[in-house]
Short mmCIF file of N, CA and C in Angstrom, two decimals:
data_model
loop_
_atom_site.label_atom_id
_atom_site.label_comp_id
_atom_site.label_asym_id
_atom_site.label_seq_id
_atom_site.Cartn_x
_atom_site.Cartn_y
_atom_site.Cartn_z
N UNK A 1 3.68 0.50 -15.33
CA UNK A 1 3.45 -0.48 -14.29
C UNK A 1 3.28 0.23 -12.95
N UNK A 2 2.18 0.00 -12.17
CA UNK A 2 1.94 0.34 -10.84
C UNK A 2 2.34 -0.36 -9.98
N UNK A 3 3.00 -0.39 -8.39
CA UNK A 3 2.95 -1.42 -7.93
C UNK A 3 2.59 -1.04 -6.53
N UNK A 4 1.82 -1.97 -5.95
CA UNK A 4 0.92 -1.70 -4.57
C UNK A 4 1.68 -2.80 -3.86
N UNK A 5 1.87 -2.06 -2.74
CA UNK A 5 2.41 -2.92 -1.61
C UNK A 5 1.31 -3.02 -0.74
N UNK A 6 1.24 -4.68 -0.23
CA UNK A 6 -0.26 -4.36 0.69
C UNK A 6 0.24 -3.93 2.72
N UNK A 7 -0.54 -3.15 2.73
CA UNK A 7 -0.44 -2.84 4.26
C UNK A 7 -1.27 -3.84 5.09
N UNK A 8 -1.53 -3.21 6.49
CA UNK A 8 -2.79 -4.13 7.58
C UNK A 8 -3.79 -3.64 6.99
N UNK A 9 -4.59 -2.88 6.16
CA UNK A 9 -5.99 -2.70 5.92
C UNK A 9 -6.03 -4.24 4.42
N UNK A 10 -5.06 -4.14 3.83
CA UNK A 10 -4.94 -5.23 2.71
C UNK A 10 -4.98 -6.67 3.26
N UNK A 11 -4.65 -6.69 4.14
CA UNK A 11 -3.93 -7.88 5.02
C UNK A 11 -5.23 -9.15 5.24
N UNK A 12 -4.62 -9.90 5.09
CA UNK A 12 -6.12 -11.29 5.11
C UNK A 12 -7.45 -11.09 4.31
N UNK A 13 -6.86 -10.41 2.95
CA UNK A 13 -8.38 -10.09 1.62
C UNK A 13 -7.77 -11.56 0.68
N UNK A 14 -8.95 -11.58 0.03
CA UNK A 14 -8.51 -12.30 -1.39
C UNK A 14 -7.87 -11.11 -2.45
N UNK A 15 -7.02 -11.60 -2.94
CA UNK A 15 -6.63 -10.56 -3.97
C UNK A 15 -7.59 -10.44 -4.86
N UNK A 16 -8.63 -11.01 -5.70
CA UNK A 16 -9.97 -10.13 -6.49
C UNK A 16 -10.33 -9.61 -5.23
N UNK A 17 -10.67 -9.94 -4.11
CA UNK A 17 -11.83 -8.28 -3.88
C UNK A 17 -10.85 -7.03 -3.50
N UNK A 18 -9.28 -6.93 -3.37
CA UNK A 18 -8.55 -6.00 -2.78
C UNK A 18 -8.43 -5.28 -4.56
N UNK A 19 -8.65 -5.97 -5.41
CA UNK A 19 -8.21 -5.50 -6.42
C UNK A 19 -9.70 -4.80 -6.97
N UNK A 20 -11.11 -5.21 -6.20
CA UNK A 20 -12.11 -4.76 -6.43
C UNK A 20 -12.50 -3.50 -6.65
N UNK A 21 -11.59 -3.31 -4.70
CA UNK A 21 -12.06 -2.12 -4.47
C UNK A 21 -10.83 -0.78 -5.16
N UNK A 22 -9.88 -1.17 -5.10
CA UNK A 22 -8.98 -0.75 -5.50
C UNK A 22 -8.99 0.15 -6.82
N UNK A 23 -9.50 -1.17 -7.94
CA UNK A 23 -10.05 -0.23 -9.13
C UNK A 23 -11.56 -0.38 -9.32
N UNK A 24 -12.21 0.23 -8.68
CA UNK A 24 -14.06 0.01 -8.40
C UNK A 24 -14.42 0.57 -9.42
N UNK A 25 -14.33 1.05 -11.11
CA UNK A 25 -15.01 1.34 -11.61
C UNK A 25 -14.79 -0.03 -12.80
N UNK A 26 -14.05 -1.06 -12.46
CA UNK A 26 -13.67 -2.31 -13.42
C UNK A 26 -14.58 -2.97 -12.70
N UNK A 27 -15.05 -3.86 -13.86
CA UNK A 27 -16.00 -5.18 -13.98
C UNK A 27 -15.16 -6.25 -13.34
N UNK A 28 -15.69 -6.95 -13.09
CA UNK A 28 -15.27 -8.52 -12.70
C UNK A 28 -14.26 -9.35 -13.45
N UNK A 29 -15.21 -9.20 -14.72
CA UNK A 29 -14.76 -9.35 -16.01
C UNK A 29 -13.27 -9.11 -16.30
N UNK A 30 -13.46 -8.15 -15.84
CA UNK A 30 -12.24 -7.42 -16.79
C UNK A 30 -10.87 -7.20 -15.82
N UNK A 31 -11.35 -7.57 -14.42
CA UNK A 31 -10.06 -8.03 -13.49
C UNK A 31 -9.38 -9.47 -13.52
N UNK A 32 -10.38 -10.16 -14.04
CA UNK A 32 -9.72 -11.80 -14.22
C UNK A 32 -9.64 -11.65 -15.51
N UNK A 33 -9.54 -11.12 -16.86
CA UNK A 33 -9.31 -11.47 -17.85
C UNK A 33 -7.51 -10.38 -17.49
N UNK A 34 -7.61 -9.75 -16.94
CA UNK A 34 -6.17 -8.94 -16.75
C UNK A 34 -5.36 -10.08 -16.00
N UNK A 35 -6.12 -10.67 -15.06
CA UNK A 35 -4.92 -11.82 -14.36
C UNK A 35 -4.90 -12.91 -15.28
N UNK A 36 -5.73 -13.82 -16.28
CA UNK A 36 -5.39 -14.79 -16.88
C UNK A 36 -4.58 -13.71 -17.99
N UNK A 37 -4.04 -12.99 -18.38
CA UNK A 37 -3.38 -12.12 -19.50
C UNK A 37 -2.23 -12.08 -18.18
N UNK A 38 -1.80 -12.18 -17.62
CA UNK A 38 -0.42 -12.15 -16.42
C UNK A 38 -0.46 -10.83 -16.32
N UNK A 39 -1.17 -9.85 -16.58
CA UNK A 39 -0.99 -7.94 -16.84
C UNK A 39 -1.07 -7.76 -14.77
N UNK A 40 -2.02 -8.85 -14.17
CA UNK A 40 -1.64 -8.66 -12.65
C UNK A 40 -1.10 -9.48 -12.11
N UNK A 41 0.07 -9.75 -11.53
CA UNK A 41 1.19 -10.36 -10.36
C UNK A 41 0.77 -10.14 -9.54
N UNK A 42 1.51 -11.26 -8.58
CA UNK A 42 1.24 -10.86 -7.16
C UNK A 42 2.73 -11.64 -6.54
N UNK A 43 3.52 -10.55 -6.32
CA UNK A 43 4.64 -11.15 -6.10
C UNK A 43 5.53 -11.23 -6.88
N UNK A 44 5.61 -10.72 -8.47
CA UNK A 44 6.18 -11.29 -9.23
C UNK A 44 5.66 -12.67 -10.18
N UNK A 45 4.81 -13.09 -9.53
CA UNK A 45 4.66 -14.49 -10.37
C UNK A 45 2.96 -14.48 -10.90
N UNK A 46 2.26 -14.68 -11.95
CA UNK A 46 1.04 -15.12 -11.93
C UNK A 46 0.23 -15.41 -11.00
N UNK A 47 -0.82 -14.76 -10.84
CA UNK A 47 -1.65 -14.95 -9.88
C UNK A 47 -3.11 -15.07 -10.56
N UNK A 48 -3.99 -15.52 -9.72
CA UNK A 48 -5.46 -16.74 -9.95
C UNK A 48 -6.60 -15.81 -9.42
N UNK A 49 -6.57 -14.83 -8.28
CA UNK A 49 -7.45 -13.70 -7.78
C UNK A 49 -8.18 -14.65 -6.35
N UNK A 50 -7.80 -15.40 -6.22
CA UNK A 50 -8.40 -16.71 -4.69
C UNK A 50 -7.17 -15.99 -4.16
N UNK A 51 -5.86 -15.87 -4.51
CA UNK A 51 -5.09 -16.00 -3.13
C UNK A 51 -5.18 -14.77 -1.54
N UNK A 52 -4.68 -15.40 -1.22
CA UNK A 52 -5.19 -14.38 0.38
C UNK A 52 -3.88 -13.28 0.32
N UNK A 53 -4.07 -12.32 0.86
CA UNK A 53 -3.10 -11.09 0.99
C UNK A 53 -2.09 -11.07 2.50
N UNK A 54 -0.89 -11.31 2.08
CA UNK A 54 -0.66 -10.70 3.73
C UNK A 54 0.24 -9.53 3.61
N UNK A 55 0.56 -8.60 4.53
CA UNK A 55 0.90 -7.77 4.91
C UNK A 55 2.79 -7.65 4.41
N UNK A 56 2.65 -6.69 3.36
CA UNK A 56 4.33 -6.87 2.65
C UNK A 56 3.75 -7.74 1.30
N UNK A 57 3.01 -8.06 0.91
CA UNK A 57 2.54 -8.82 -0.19
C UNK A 57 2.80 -7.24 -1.90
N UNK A 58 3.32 -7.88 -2.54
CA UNK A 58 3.67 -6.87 -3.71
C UNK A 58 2.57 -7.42 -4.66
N UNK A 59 1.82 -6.18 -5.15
CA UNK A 59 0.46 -6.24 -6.33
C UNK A 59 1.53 -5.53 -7.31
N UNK A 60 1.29 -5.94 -8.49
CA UNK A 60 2.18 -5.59 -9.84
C UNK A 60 0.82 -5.36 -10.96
N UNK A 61 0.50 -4.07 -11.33
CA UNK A 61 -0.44 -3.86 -12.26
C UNK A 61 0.19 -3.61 -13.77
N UNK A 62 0.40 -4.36 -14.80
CA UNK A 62 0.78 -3.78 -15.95
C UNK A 62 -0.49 -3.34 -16.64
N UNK A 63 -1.20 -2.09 -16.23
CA UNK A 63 -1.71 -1.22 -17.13
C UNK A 63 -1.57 -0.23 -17.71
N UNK A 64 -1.91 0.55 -18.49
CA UNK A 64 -1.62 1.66 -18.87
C UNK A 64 -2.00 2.89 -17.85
N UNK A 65 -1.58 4.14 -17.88
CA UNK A 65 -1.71 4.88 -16.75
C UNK A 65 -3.24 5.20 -17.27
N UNK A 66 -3.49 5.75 -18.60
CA UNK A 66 -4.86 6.10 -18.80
C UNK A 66 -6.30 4.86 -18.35
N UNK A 67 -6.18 3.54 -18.53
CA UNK A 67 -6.24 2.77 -17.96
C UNK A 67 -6.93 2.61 -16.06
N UNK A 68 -5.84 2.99 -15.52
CA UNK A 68 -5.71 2.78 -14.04
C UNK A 68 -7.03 3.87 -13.67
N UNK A 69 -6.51 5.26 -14.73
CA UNK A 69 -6.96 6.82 -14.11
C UNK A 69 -8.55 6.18 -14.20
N UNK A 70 -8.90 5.61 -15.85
CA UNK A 70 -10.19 5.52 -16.07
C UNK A 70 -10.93 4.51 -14.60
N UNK A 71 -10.05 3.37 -14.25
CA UNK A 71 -10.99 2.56 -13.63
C UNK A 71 -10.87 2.66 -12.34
N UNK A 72 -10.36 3.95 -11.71
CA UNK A 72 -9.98 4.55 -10.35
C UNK A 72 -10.74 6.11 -10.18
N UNK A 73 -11.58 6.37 -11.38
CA UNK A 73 -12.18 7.81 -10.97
C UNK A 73 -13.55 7.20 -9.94
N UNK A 74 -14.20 6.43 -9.84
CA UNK A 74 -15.18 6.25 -8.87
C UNK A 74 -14.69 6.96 -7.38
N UNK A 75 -13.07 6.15 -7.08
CA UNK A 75 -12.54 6.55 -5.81
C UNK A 75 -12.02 8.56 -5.36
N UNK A 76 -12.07 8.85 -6.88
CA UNK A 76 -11.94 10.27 -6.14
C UNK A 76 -13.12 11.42 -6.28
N UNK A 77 -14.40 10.80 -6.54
CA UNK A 77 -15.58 11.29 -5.81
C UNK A 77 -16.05 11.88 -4.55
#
């Protein structure tokens, strides 16, 4: 489990696009089929990918680390 705390750059996003960019080599697809599967929280509780982010907001990823690495290599290009 990963867990992202959001800062002021996170601050007033929808959680799908913070989670967009976050893991930018994942489909659309495959970020809302992880939140209807509860594998992403926000807060602890189920989350929908509409809600807005504020600042101190806790992201809870239950993926696997191989997972995360695969859909986070775009960002270390």
């Amino acid at each position: 489990m990963k867990e992202l705390i959001i800062d002021k750059l996170g601050d007033n996003q929808r959680l799908d696009k913070y989670l967009s960019k976050y893991l930018s080599a994942a489909s659309k697809s495959f970020i809302y089929k992880m939140l209807r599967k509860k594998n992403i929280k926000l807060n602890s509780k189920k989350a929908e990918g509409n809600e807005m982010l504020s600042d101190g907001d806790k992201v809870q990823l239950f993926l696997s680390e191989d997972t995360l690495e695969k859909f986070m290599e775009a960002k270390v290009v």
